Amino acid sequence: MEKMKAAIWRWVRGGDPGRRAHHWRRRASWGAALVLCLLSVNPGAARPGRASGLRAAAAEPQDLRRLRAEARKLEAEVEKLQAARSRLFRSRPAILVDTVKNRICVVQGERVLACGKCSTGSGAELTDTATGRRWVFDTPRGYFSAKGKISNPVWRRPDWAFVEEGVPVPRNAAERHVAEVLGDYAIGFGDGFFIHGTLYTRLLGANVTHGCIRADDDILEKIFEFAQPGTPIWIY
Amino acid sequence: MKPTRSTTRQGREKGCGAGSFATAGTFVICLLMSVACSRGGTDRPAKEALEAADLASRVHSLGETQRALELESRTARSDSPYLVVDFPAKRVELKARGRTLRVHALETYQFIVTRPPGNDAWDVTEKKPLRPLQRTRLAPGAGEDAPVDITWGPERMPSEFDLLCEGGRVLEIRASPASSSRIVRGLRAAFARLAEVLLRMSGRSSPAEGGRIRLWLSNRESRVLYWSLPEKLPVIFRAAPGLAADPPAAGQKR
C-alpha cells in the first residue's frame, strides 16, 4: 500500500519529489478520478456483456409482469393439453398385447382390469416345397379391433397347418375342422387372427405361435367378458 | 520584502502537497461513495434480471412443451400407434392415444444431412433392415414332432435398420453395443459421415432428399423396437430446448 502511494505521488509530481506537480498531471488525476467514479456508479456501461444485458432485460418491471403472466398462461395451457391427451385413451375397455413380454392386458382408461400370460407369433417362416408358397408366422402389430367373439370355437385348419404336418391339403372343408384346440373362447380381430385358448400351456410366455395370440384360460375368460365388437386391440 | 526563491518554492511545495492530498482524498471518497452506491443500487436490478432470465427460459420451455403437446394431440386422435423421439429426455416412446406402451432409452443421436427437427412429425412407410432378416425356417412335414423354437422373438430381429419416411426422409436405428467404447462409436459416426459426404459428392445421395436422423440404442433395445413396430406409423420429434430456435450445423452429434 505504501509502495503504491509512493508510486502515485511520484507520478503526480513527475518523478522528482522536489519538483512541483505539473498542472496537466493534476488535471489528469482529477479526470481519472471522475471517470472512475462514473464507471463505478454505472459499471454496466463499461462491461457490455451478460450483466448489462440482464440489467437491460430487467430494467422494466412491466417486462417481469408480462413474463409472469405469459408463464402462467402457458402453464395453464400445458395442463389443459395434458389433461386432453390423457382423455384420448378411451374410457371403454381395450386390449393391450405386449409381444416382447408376451403379456395380454385388459385396460380401461388408466385402470388395468386384468393381465395374464400369452404366446405370440414366432416370426418363423415355412415354405411349401411343392408349390413354393411361403408363410411368415408373425403376429401383426398396430391397431386392430375385435370383430366378434365365440365360445367353444372350432379351428378351421389353414393350408400351412397341413404343409407343416407334411400331409396333403384336403379338398373337403369338413376335413379341416378340429374342435377343442382353441380352448373355450376365441375373439377374432381380422384376417384370420384370433385371441384364443391353448392346449400348450407350458409354452405360454414364449414367441411360438403361427400369428394368433394364445392366452391363459383365466385371462381369456376376462377378455371374453369385456370384449365387444369394436373393442380396440393394440399389439406391439 | 521580496520573497526568496526558496520561500516561494516551499510555499508552492506546501500548496502543491495540499492540492495533491485533496486530489487523492477526493479520489478515495468518490471511490468509496461509488462502491457504496453501486452495491446498494444493483441488488434489486440484479435480482430482477435473474428472475427475468429464469422466466424467459421457463416461457421458452413451456412454449416448446405446448407445441409438442399440440402436435402429439393431433397425432394421438388416430388409433394408430406412434413413436415419440424425445431428444431432451433421451428416450423413444411407443404410444397409442397418448398412453405409453413402451419406452426405449436413446443413447445418442446424430443429425445427418438435415437440420435438427423442432417439434415435427414424419410418417414411416417402411421398415428396412440393413441385412436380410434371418428367420427361423420350419421344415415342411416336421409338424408336431418338430422341436419348438422358444428363442425370444426379438432376439432374431435385426439391431440395425432404417425407417423410411415420406418425403425421402430416413430415421436410422443403430445399435451401440455396451462393449463398444465412445472412441469406437465416434469412429463409426465419423465413417458414416464420410460415407455420406462421398455419396453426396458422387451424386448418389442428395441433401435435398429430406434428411436423415440417426438414433443409437442398445443392441437389445433396437431389436425390441424392430420387433414391436408396425410397418407404418407416425413419428413425432420433441425438440431439445433451444434446438428449433438455434439449430446446430448438419452432421452435429449430441
Short mmCIF file of C-alpha atoms in Angstrom, two decimals:
data_model
loop_
_atom_site.label_atom_id
_atom_site.label_comp_id
_atom_site.label_asym_id
_atom_site.label_seq_id
_atom_site.Cartn_x
_atom_site.Cartn_y
_atom_site.Cartn_z
CA MET A 1 0.00 0.00 0.00
CA GLU A 2 2.82 2.32 0.98
CA LYS A 3 4.65 1.50 -2.21
CA MET A 4 1.57 2.19 -4.28
CA LYS A 5 1.06 5.52 -2.53
CA ALA A 6 4.65 6.48 -3.22
CA ALA A 7 4.29 5.49 -6.86
CA ILE A 8 1.16 7.65 -7.26
CA TRP A 9 2.97 10.56 -5.62
CA ARG A 10 5.89 10.08 -7.93
CA TRP A 11 3.60 10.11 -10.94
CA VAL A 12 1.76 13.24 -9.81
CA ARG A 13 4.99 15.03 -9.07
CA GLY A 14 6.72 13.95 -12.23
CA GLY A 15 9.15 11.52 -10.69
CA ASP A 16 11.13 14.11 -8.72
CA PRO A 17 9.96 14.60 -5.14
CA GLY A 18 11.47 18.09 -5.21
CA ARG A 19 9.69 19.21 -8.38
CA ARG A 20 6.33 20.86 -8.33
CA ALA A 21 3.42 18.88 -9.76
CA HIS A 22 2.53 19.56 -13.35
CA HIS A 23 -0.88 21.08 -13.91
CA TRP A 24 -1.73 18.59 -16.66
CA ARG A 25 -0.95 15.73 -14.37
CA ARG A 26 -3.16 17.14 -11.66
CA ARG A 27 -5.96 17.64 -14.15
CA ALA A 28 -5.42 14.14 -15.45
CA SER A 29 -5.68 12.83 -11.89
CA TRP A 30 -8.94 14.67 -11.36
CA GLY A 31 -10.28 13.42 -14.69
CA ALA A 32 -9.32 9.84 -13.93
CA ALA A 33 -10.98 10.09 -10.52
CA LEU A 34 -14.14 11.43 -12.14
CA VAL A 35 -14.22 8.73 -14.83
CA LEU A 36 -13.62 6.00 -12.24
CA CYS A 37 -16.39 7.45 -10.12
CA LEU A 38 -18.84 7.48 -13.03
CA LEU A 39 -17.90 3.98 -14.11
CA SER A 40 -18.36 2.56 -10.64
CA VAL A 41 -21.78 4.15 -10.39
CA ASN A 42 -22.79 2.53 -13.72
CA PRO A 43 -20.49 -0.46 -14.16
CA GLY A 44 -22.72 -1.98 -16.84
CA ALA A 45 -21.67 0.73 -19.24
CA ALA A 46 -18.05 -0.39 -19.14
CA ARG A 47 -18.85 -4.12 -19.42
CA PRO A 48 -21.10 -4.72 -22.36
CA GLY A 49 -21.97 -8.33 -21.63
CA ARG A 50 -24.29 -10.51 -19.66
CA ALA A 51 -24.59 -8.11 -16.74
CA SER A 52 -25.60 -5.17 -18.87
CA GLY A 53 -27.91 -7.40 -20.92
CA LEU A 54 -29.63 -8.68 -17.81
CA ARG A 55 -29.88 -5.18 -16.43
CA ALA A 56 -31.50 -4.09 -19.66
CA ALA A 57 -33.87 -7.07 -19.59
CA ALA A 58 -34.93 -6.39 -16.05
CA ALA A 59 -34.98 -2.67 -16.32
CA GLU A 60 -38.72 -2.55 -16.78
CA PRO A 61 -40.92 -4.04 -14.05
CA GLN A 62 -43.70 -4.38 -16.63
CA ASP A 63 -41.46 -6.83 -18.52
CA LEU A 64 -41.39 -9.03 -15.43
CA ARG A 65 -45.14 -8.75 -15.05
CA ARG A 66 -45.60 -9.64 -18.72
CA LEU A 67 -43.26 -12.66 -18.42
CA ARG A 68 -45.01 -13.86 -15.26
CA ALA A 69 -48.40 -13.58 -16.94
CA GLU A 70 -47.13 -15.37 -20.04
CA ALA A 71 -45.66 -18.20 -17.94
CA ARG A 72 -48.95 -18.59 -16.01
CA LYS A 73 -50.93 -18.66 -19.25
CA LEU A 74 -48.63 -21.27 -20.79
CA GLU A 75 -48.70 -23.41 -17.65
CA ALA A 76 -52.49 -23.45 -17.77
CA GLU A 77 -52.41 -24.26 -21.49
CA VAL A 78 -49.93 -27.13 -20.97
CA GLU A 79 -52.04 -28.55 -18.13
CA LYS A 80 -55.13 -28.38 -20.32
CA LEU A 81 -53.35 -30.15 -23.17
CA GLN A 82 -52.01 -32.84 -20.86
CA ALA A 83 -55.48 -33.46 -19.48
CA ALA A 84 -56.90 -33.62 -23.00
CA ARG A 85 -54.21 -36.10 -24.02
CA SER A 86 -54.96 -38.37 -21.07
CA ARG A 87 -58.64 -38.37 -22.08
CA LEU A 88 -57.73 -39.55 -25.58
CA PHE A 89 -57.29 -43.10 -24.35
CA ARG A 90 -60.84 -44.31 -24.40
CA SER A 91 -62.77 -44.94 -21.25
CA ARG A 92 -64.18 -48.23 -22.52
CA PRO A 93 -62.15 -51.46 -22.17
CA ALA A 94 -59.27 -52.01 -24.55
CA ILE A 95 -56.87 -54.93 -25.02
CA LEU A 96 -53.09 -54.43 -25.00
CA VAL A 97 -50.82 -57.24 -26.24
CA ASP A 98 -47.10 -56.98 -25.49
CA THR A 99 -45.32 -59.34 -27.90
CA VAL A 100 -41.96 -58.80 -26.19
CA LYS A 101 -43.05 -59.79 -22.69
CA ASN A 102 -45.85 -61.98 -24.05
CA ARG A 103 -48.45 -60.46 -21.78
CA ILE A 104 -52.01 -59.53 -22.53
CA CYS A 105 -53.97 -56.96 -20.53
CA VAL A 106 -57.46 -55.52 -20.47
CA VAL A 107 -57.36 -51.84 -19.57
CA GLN A 108 -59.95 -49.14 -19.12
CA GLY A 109 -58.52 -45.65 -19.24
CA GLU A 110 -55.66 -45.69 -16.75
CA ARG A 111 -57.00 -48.77 -14.91
CA VAL A 112 -55.71 -52.29 -15.59
CA LEU A 113 -58.69 -54.65 -15.33
CA ALA A 114 -56.85 -57.92 -15.93
CA CYS A 115 -53.45 -59.16 -17.07
CA GLY A 116 -52.05 -62.58 -17.93
CA LYS A 117 -49.56 -64.62 -19.90
CA CYS A 118 -49.91 -65.25 -23.61
CA SER A 119 -47.95 -66.54 -26.58
CA THR A 120 -47.49 -64.58 -29.77
CA GLY A 121 -46.06 -65.20 -33.25
CA SER A 122 -42.69 -66.87 -33.62
CA GLY A 123 -41.58 -64.87 -36.64
CA ALA A 124 -40.52 -68.16 -38.27
CA GLU A 125 -41.17 -68.96 -41.92
CA LEU A 126 -42.45 -72.03 -43.75
CA THR A 127 -42.13 -72.70 -47.47
CA ASP A 128 -44.12 -75.34 -49.30
CA THR A 129 -41.54 -77.07 -51.46
CA ALA A 130 -44.24 -78.39 -53.83
CA THR A 131 -45.93 -75.10 -54.61
CA GLY A 132 -43.34 -72.56 -53.45
CA ARG A 133 -45.89 -70.86 -51.21
CA ARG A 134 -44.31 -69.12 -48.21
CA TRP A 135 -45.81 -68.18 -44.83
CA VAL A 136 -44.32 -65.93 -42.17
CA PHE A 137 -45.70 -66.55 -38.68
CA ASP A 138 -45.79 -63.02 -37.32
CA THR A 139 -48.46 -61.59 -35.07
CA PRO A 140 -49.48 -58.36 -36.78
CA ARG A 141 -48.50 -55.15 -34.97
CA GLY A 142 -50.51 -51.99 -34.63
CA TYR A 143 -54.15 -51.15 -34.00
CA PHE A 144 -56.99 -53.61 -34.52
CA SER A 145 -60.50 -54.02 -33.23
CA ALA A 146 -62.46 -57.06 -32.13
CA LYS A 147 -64.65 -58.37 -34.91
CA GLY A 148 -66.56 -60.92 -32.88
CA LYS A 149 -66.31 -63.50 -30.11
CA ILE A 150 -67.29 -67.15 -29.94
CA SER A 151 -67.33 -69.78 -27.24
CA ASN A 152 -66.22 -73.37 -27.87
CA PRO A 153 -64.52 -72.40 -31.13
CA VAL A 154 -63.67 -74.95 -33.79
CA TRP A 155 -60.38 -74.50 -35.62
CA ARG A 156 -60.62 -74.45 -39.38
CA ARG A 157 -57.09 -75.52 -40.23
CA PRO A 158 -55.46 -73.35 -42.87
CA ASP A 159 -53.22 -74.73 -45.64
CA TRP A 160 -49.98 -74.10 -43.77
CA ALA A 161 -51.11 -76.43 -40.96
CA PHE A 162 -51.19 -79.31 -43.46
CA VAL A 163 -47.91 -78.30 -45.10
CA GLU A 164 -46.30 -78.16 -41.68
CA GLU A 165 -47.69 -81.62 -40.94
CA GLY A 166 -46.47 -82.88 -44.28
CA VAL A 167 -49.93 -84.06 -45.33
CA PRO A 168 -51.88 -83.09 -48.44
CA VAL A 169 -54.20 -80.13 -48.18
CA PRO A 170 -57.77 -81.60 -48.13
CA ARG A 171 -60.31 -80.55 -50.73
CA ASN A 172 -63.20 -81.19 -48.41
CA ALA A 173 -63.71 -78.26 -46.00
CA ALA A 174 -65.10 -80.56 -43.31
CA GLU A 175 -61.72 -82.29 -43.05
CA ARG A 176 -60.17 -79.01 -41.90
CA HIS A 177 -62.27 -78.64 -38.76
CA VAL A 178 -60.75 -79.53 -35.41
CA ALA A 179 -62.54 -78.97 -32.09
CA GLU A 180 -61.10 -78.12 -28.66
CA VAL A 181 -57.59 -76.99 -29.70
CA LEU A 182 -58.51 -73.31 -29.42
CA GLY A 183 -59.71 -73.51 -25.82
CA ASP A 184 -63.06 -72.27 -24.53
CA TYR A 185 -63.21 -68.88 -26.26
CA ALA A 186 -61.92 -67.05 -29.29
CA ILE A 187 -62.00 -63.35 -30.14
CA GLY A 188 -61.32 -62.58 -33.78
CA PHE A 189 -59.56 -59.41 -34.86
CA GLY A 190 -59.44 -59.81 -38.64
CA ASP A 191 -57.53 -61.64 -41.39
CA GLY A 192 -57.99 -64.99 -39.63
CA PHE A 193 -56.20 -63.89 -36.45
CA PHE A 194 -57.71 -64.76 -33.06
CA ILE A 195 -57.07 -64.41 -29.38
CA HIS A 196 -57.83 -67.92 -28.15
CA GLY A 197 -57.00 -70.55 -25.56
CA THR A 198 -54.37 -73.27 -25.86
CA LEU A 199 -53.53 -76.84 -25.03
CA TYR A 200 -49.82 -75.96 -24.90
CA THR A 201 -49.88 -74.04 -21.63
CA ARG A 202 -46.18 -74.75 -20.97
CA LEU A 203 -45.35 -72.53 -23.95
CA LEU A 204 -47.23 -69.52 -22.60
CA GLY A 205 -44.87 -66.56 -22.36
CA ALA A 206 -42.89 -67.57 -25.46
CA ASN A 207 -42.98 -66.47 -29.08
CA VAL A 208 -44.12 -69.74 -30.61
CA THR A 209 -47.45 -69.27 -32.41
CA HIS A 210 -48.33 -69.04 -36.09
CA GLY A 211 -49.63 -65.49 -35.60
CA CYS A 212 -52.63 -65.92 -33.32
CA ILE A 213 -52.47 -64.90 -29.68
CA ARG A 214 -52.77 -67.83 -27.30
CA ALA A 215 -53.91 -66.75 -23.85
CA ASP A 216 -54.05 -68.36 -20.45
CA ASP A 217 -57.55 -69.65 -19.50
CA ASP A 218 -58.05 -67.13 -16.66
CA ILE A 219 -57.26 -64.05 -18.68
CA LEU A 220 -59.08 -65.44 -21.73
CA GLU A 221 -62.30 -65.63 -19.74
CA LYS A 222 -61.95 -61.97 -18.68
CA ILE A 223 -61.13 -60.86 -22.21
CA PHE A 224 -64.19 -62.71 -23.44
CA GLU A 225 -66.28 -60.95 -20.81
CA PHE A 226 -65.04 -57.42 -21.66
CA ALA A 227 -64.60 -57.72 -25.43
CA GLN A 228 -67.35 -56.49 -27.70
CA PRO A 229 -67.31 -55.98 -31.44
CA GLY A 230 -65.23 -52.83 -31.90
CA THR A 231 -63.17 -53.22 -28.71
CA PRO A 232 -59.76 -51.71 -29.54
CA ILE A 233 -56.74 -54.02 -29.57
CA TRP A 234 -53.19 -52.66 -29.65
CA ILE A 235 -50.47 -55.18 -30.42
CA TYR A 236 -46.87 -54.03 -30.02
CA MET B 1 10.44 42.13 1.19
CA LYS B 2 10.71 40.13 -1.89
CA PRO B 3 10.25 36.52 -1.04
CA THR B 4 13.26 34.40 -1.67
CA ARG B 5 13.09 31.69 -4.23
CA SER B 6 13.43 29.07 -1.57
CA THR B 7 10.48 30.52 0.41
CA THR B 8 8.31 30.65 -2.70
CA ARG B 9 9.25 27.15 -3.59
CA GLN B 10 8.50 25.98 -0.06
CA GLY B 11 5.11 27.72 -0.18
CA ARG B 12 4.36 26.22 -3.55
CA GLU B 13 5.56 22.87 -2.32
CA LYS B 14 3.18 23.19 0.62
CA GLY B 15 0.29 24.26 -1.65
CA CYS B 16 1.10 21.60 -4.12
CA GLY B 17 1.24 18.98 -1.38
CA ALA B 18 -2.11 20.10 -0.02
CA GLY B 19 -3.62 20.02 -3.54
CA SER B 20 -2.33 16.54 -4.15
CA PHE B 21 -3.68 15.38 -0.84
CA ALA B 22 -7.02 16.92 -1.78
CA THR B 23 -6.93 15.12 -5.12
CA ALA B 24 -6.14 11.82 -3.53
CA GLY B 25 -8.72 12.35 -0.79
CA THR B 26 -11.45 13.26 -3.26
CA PHE B 27 -10.48 10.29 -5.34
CA VAL B 28 -10.79 7.92 -2.38
CA ILE B 29 -14.09 9.46 -1.23
CA CYS B 30 -15.53 9.26 -4.73
CA LEU B 31 -14.41 5.67 -5.00
CA LEU B 32 -15.94 4.72 -1.65
CA MET B 33 -19.19 6.54 -2.45
CA SER B 34 -19.46 4.98 -5.86
CA VAL B 35 -18.82 1.50 -4.46
CA ALA B 36 -21.49 2.09 -1.85
CA CYS B 37 -23.89 3.45 -4.47
CA SER B 38 -23.29 0.63 -6.88
CA ARG B 39 -23.75 -2.00 -4.16
CA GLY B 40 -26.98 -0.62 -2.87
CA GLY B 41 -28.30 0.20 -6.31
CA THR B 42 -27.54 -3.06 -8.15
CA ASP B 43 -29.03 -5.51 -5.65
CA ARG B 44 -32.61 -5.19 -6.85
CA PRO B 45 -31.96 -4.93 -10.56
CA ALA B 46 -29.67 -7.96 -10.34
CA LYS B 47 -32.44 -9.98 -8.66
CA GLU B 48 -34.92 -8.77 -11.24
CA ALA B 49 -32.50 -9.59 -14.01
CA LEU B 50 -32.10 -13.12 -12.71
CA GLU B 51 -35.85 -13.55 -12.32
CA ALA B 52 -36.43 -12.21 -15.82
CA ALA B 53 -33.84 -14.61 -17.24
CA ASP B 54 -35.45 -17.55 -15.37
CA LEU B 55 -38.91 -16.54 -16.52
CA ALA B 56 -37.80 -16.10 -20.12
CA SER B 57 -36.23 -19.54 -20.10
CA ARG B 58 -39.36 -21.05 -18.49
CA VAL B 59 -41.63 -19.34 -21.03
CA HIS B 60 -39.48 -20.73 -23.85
CA SER B 61 -39.53 -24.24 -22.39
CA LEU B 62 -43.30 -24.09 -21.76
CA GLY B 63 -43.82 -22.89 -25.32
CA GLU B 64 -41.88 -25.89 -26.62
CA THR B 65 -43.89 -28.25 -24.40
CA GLN B 66 -47.12 -26.67 -25.60
CA ARG B 67 -46.15 -27.10 -29.26
CA ALA B 68 -45.07 -30.71 -28.60
CA LEU B 69 -48.36 -31.49 -26.84
CA GLU B 70 -50.42 -29.89 -29.60
CA LEU B 71 -48.58 -31.96 -32.19
CA GLU B 72 -49.00 -35.14 -30.15
CA SER B 73 -52.68 -34.44 -29.53
CA ARG B 74 -53.27 -34.17 -33.27
CA THR B 75 -51.43 -37.45 -33.89
CA ALA B 76 -52.98 -39.25 -30.92
CA ARG B 77 -56.53 -38.63 -32.18
CA SER B 78 -55.96 -41.51 -34.59
CA ASP B 79 -55.94 -45.10 -33.28
CA SER B 80 -52.60 -45.88 -34.91
CA PRO B 81 -49.67 -46.28 -32.53
CA TYR B 82 -46.98 -43.64 -32.90
CA LEU B 83 -43.39 -43.14 -31.91
CA VAL B 84 -42.19 -40.15 -29.90
CA VAL B 85 -38.48 -39.37 -30.19
CA ASP B 86 -37.83 -37.23 -27.15
CA PHE B 87 -34.39 -35.67 -27.67
CA PRO B 88 -34.30 -33.71 -24.37
CA ALA B 89 -35.26 -36.77 -22.30
CA LYS B 90 -33.16 -39.09 -24.49
CA ARG B 91 -35.86 -41.69 -24.96
CA VAL B 92 -38.04 -43.18 -27.65
CA GLU B 93 -41.61 -43.93 -26.65
CA LEU B 94 -44.12 -46.12 -28.43
CA LYS B 95 -47.54 -44.68 -27.68
CA ALA B 96 -51.17 -45.09 -28.61
CA ARG B 97 -53.78 -42.42 -27.94
CA GLY B 98 -51.46 -40.66 -25.51
CA ARG B 99 -50.77 -43.80 -23.49
CA THR B 100 -47.18 -45.04 -23.33
CA LEU B 101 -46.87 -48.66 -24.43
CA ARG B 102 -43.10 -49.00 -24.30
CA VAL B 103 -40.09 -46.79 -23.56
CA HIS B 104 -36.64 -47.22 -25.11
CA ALA B 105 -33.54 -45.45 -23.84
CA LEU B 106 -31.88 -43.34 -26.50
CA GLU B 107 -28.12 -43.48 -26.08
CA THR B 108 -27.25 -40.75 -28.51
CA TYR B 109 -28.42 -39.19 -31.75
CA GLN B 110 -27.00 -37.58 -34.82
CA PHE B 111 -28.45 -35.31 -37.47
CA ILE B 112 -27.15 -36.23 -40.90
CA VAL B 113 -27.89 -34.06 -43.91
CA THR B 114 -30.62 -32.32 -42.04
CA ARG B 115 -31.19 -29.55 -39.59
CA PRO B 116 -32.41 -30.81 -36.24
CA PRO B 117 -36.17 -31.02 -36.29
CA GLY B 118 -38.16 -28.82 -33.99
CA ASN B 119 -41.47 -30.25 -32.87
CA ASP B 120 -42.05 -32.13 -36.09
CA ALA B 121 -43.76 -35.29 -37.38
CA TRP B 122 -42.63 -37.79 -40.01
CA ASP B 123 -44.61 -40.69 -41.45
CA VAL B 124 -42.86 -44.06 -41.59
CA THR B 125 -43.81 -46.02 -44.70
CA GLU B 126 -41.43 -48.96 -44.44
CA LYS B 127 -39.01 -50.54 -42.01
CA LYS B 128 -35.96 -51.83 -43.79
CA PRO B 129 -33.27 -53.95 -42.10
CA LEU B 130 -29.70 -53.28 -43.23
CA ARG B 131 -29.09 -57.01 -43.68
CA PRO B 132 -31.66 -59.57 -44.84
CA LEU B 133 -33.74 -60.87 -41.97
CA GLN B 134 -32.63 -64.34 -40.82
CA ARG B 135 -35.89 -66.01 -39.86
CA THR B 136 -36.12 -69.49 -38.40
CA ARG B 137 -37.13 -71.84 -41.21
CA LEU B 138 -39.63 -74.55 -40.41
CA ALA B 139 -39.20 -77.77 -42.33
CA PRO B 140 -42.39 -78.89 -44.08
CA GLY B 141 -43.60 -82.15 -42.63
CA ALA B 142 -41.84 -81.68 -39.31
CA GLY B 143 -45.25 -80.99 -37.75
CA GLU B 144 -45.90 -81.82 -34.15
CA ASP B 145 -42.60 -83.67 -33.79
CA ALA B 146 -40.54 -80.59 -34.64
CA PRO B 147 -38.68 -79.17 -31.66
CA VAL B 148 -40.32 -75.92 -30.66
CA ASP B 149 -38.04 -72.96 -31.06
CA ILE B 150 -38.67 -70.93 -27.96
CA THR B 151 -35.96 -68.35 -28.65
CA TRP B 152 -37.14 -64.96 -27.54
CA GLY B 153 -38.70 -63.34 -30.61
CA PRO B 154 -36.78 -60.02 -30.66
CA GLU B 155 -33.52 -61.99 -30.43
CA ARG B 156 -33.99 -62.99 -34.07
CA MET B 157 -34.59 -59.43 -35.23
CA PRO B 158 -32.05 -57.03 -36.76
CA SER B 159 -30.47 -54.47 -34.49
CA GLU B 160 -29.74 -52.03 -37.31
CA PHE B 161 -32.46 -50.85 -39.62
CA ASP B 162 -33.88 -47.83 -41.38
CA LEU B 163 -37.36 -46.42 -41.01
CA LEU B 164 -38.09 -44.96 -44.43
CA CYS B 165 -40.38 -41.97 -44.18
CA GLU B 166 -42.42 -39.89 -46.56
CA GLY B 167 -40.52 -37.16 -48.39
CA GLY B 168 -37.35 -39.25 -48.68
CA ARG B 169 -36.54 -38.82 -45.01
CA VAL B 170 -34.89 -41.65 -43.12
CA LEU B 171 -34.80 -42.43 -39.43
CA GLU B 172 -31.83 -44.71 -38.91
CA ILE B 173 -31.81 -47.01 -35.90
CA ARG B 174 -28.37 -48.23 -34.94
CA ALA B 175 -27.16 -50.48 -32.16
CA SER B 176 -24.36 -49.38 -29.95
CA PRO B 177 -23.30 -52.48 -28.04
CA ALA B 178 -22.28 -51.88 -24.46
CA SER B 179 -18.83 -53.22 -25.28
CA SER B 180 -18.09 -50.50 -27.82
CA SER B 181 -16.32 -47.53 -26.35
CA ARG B 182 -17.03 -43.89 -27.09
CA ILE B 183 -13.99 -43.87 -29.36
CA VAL B 184 -15.30 -46.80 -31.41
CA ARG B 185 -18.72 -45.16 -31.64
CA GLY B 186 -17.12 -41.86 -32.59
CA LEU B 187 -15.09 -43.59 -35.32
CA ARG B 188 -18.23 -45.30 -36.62
CA ALA B 189 -20.08 -41.99 -36.70
CA ALA B 190 -17.16 -40.30 -38.46
CA PHE B 191 -17.03 -43.12 -41.01
CA ALA B 192 -20.78 -42.83 -41.61
CA ARG B 193 -20.43 -39.09 -42.10
CA LEU B 194 -17.54 -39.59 -44.53
CA ALA B 195 -19.54 -42.18 -46.47
CA GLU B 196 -22.44 -39.75 -46.63
CA VAL B 197 -20.21 -36.96 -47.94
CA LEU B 198 -18.68 -39.29 -50.56
CA LEU B 199 -22.14 -40.46 -51.65
CA ARG B 200 -23.27 -36.88 -51.97
CA MET B 201 -20.18 -35.94 -53.97
CA SER B 202 -20.71 -38.86 -56.30
CA GLY B 203 -24.29 -37.71 -56.84
CA ARG B 204 -25.84 -40.86 -55.39
CA SER B 205 -27.28 -39.03 -52.44
CA SER B 206 -28.75 -35.57 -52.31
CA PRO B 207 -29.02 -33.37 -49.24
CA ALA B 208 -32.38 -32.21 -50.55
CA GLU B 209 -33.81 -35.71 -50.33
CA GLY B 210 -35.27 -34.93 -46.94
CA GLY B 211 -32.66 -35.65 -44.32
CA ARG B 212 -31.57 -38.40 -42.02
CA ILE B 213 -31.60 -38.73 -38.28
CA ARG B 214 -29.62 -41.49 -36.66
CA LEU B 215 -30.67 -42.86 -33.28
CA TRP B 216 -28.30 -45.04 -31.28
CA LEU B 217 -29.97 -47.54 -28.98
CA SER B 218 -28.56 -50.52 -27.12
CA ASN B 219 -28.43 -53.77 -29.06
CA ARG B 220 -31.38 -55.19 -27.14
CA GLU B 221 -33.49 -52.06 -27.36
CA SER B 222 -33.07 -51.69 -31.11
CA ARG B 223 -34.10 -55.34 -31.67
CA VAL B 224 -37.14 -54.89 -29.43
CA LEU B 225 -38.03 -51.71 -31.32
CA TYR B 226 -37.88 -53.51 -34.68
CA TRP B 227 -39.97 -56.36 -33.28
CA SER B 228 -42.65 -54.01 -31.85
CA LEU B 229 -43.15 -51.59 -34.70
CA PRO B 230 -45.88 -51.88 -37.29
CA GLU B 231 -44.82 -51.27 -40.87
CA LYS B 232 -46.40 -47.82 -40.98
CA LEU B 233 -46.67 -45.28 -38.20
CA PRO B 234 -46.14 -41.59 -37.47
CA VAL B 235 -43.02 -40.41 -35.64
CA ILE B 236 -43.05 -37.25 -33.57
CA PHE B 237 -39.85 -35.43 -32.68
CA ARG B 238 -39.71 -33.44 -29.49
CA ALA B 239 -37.22 -30.63 -29.87
CA ALA B 240 -34.43 -30.18 -27.38
CA PRO B 241 -34.63 -26.82 -25.59
CA GLY B 242 -33.37 -24.16 -27.93
CA LEU B 243 -32.89 -26.67 -30.74
CA ALA B 244 -35.55 -25.33 -33.05
CA ALA B 245 -34.57 -21.74 -32.43
CA ASP B 246 -30.88 -22.16 -32.93
CA PRO B 247 -30.12 -25.26 -34.98
CA PRO B 248 -26.56 -26.54 -34.98
CA ALA B 249 -24.88 -27.42 -38.25
CA ALA B 250 -25.90 -30.58 -40.09
CA GLY B 251 -23.96 -33.64 -39.04
CA GLN B 252 -23.64 -32.44 -35.49
CA LYS B 253 -23.73 -35.19 -32.90
CA ARG B 254 -25.20 -34.64 -29.48
#
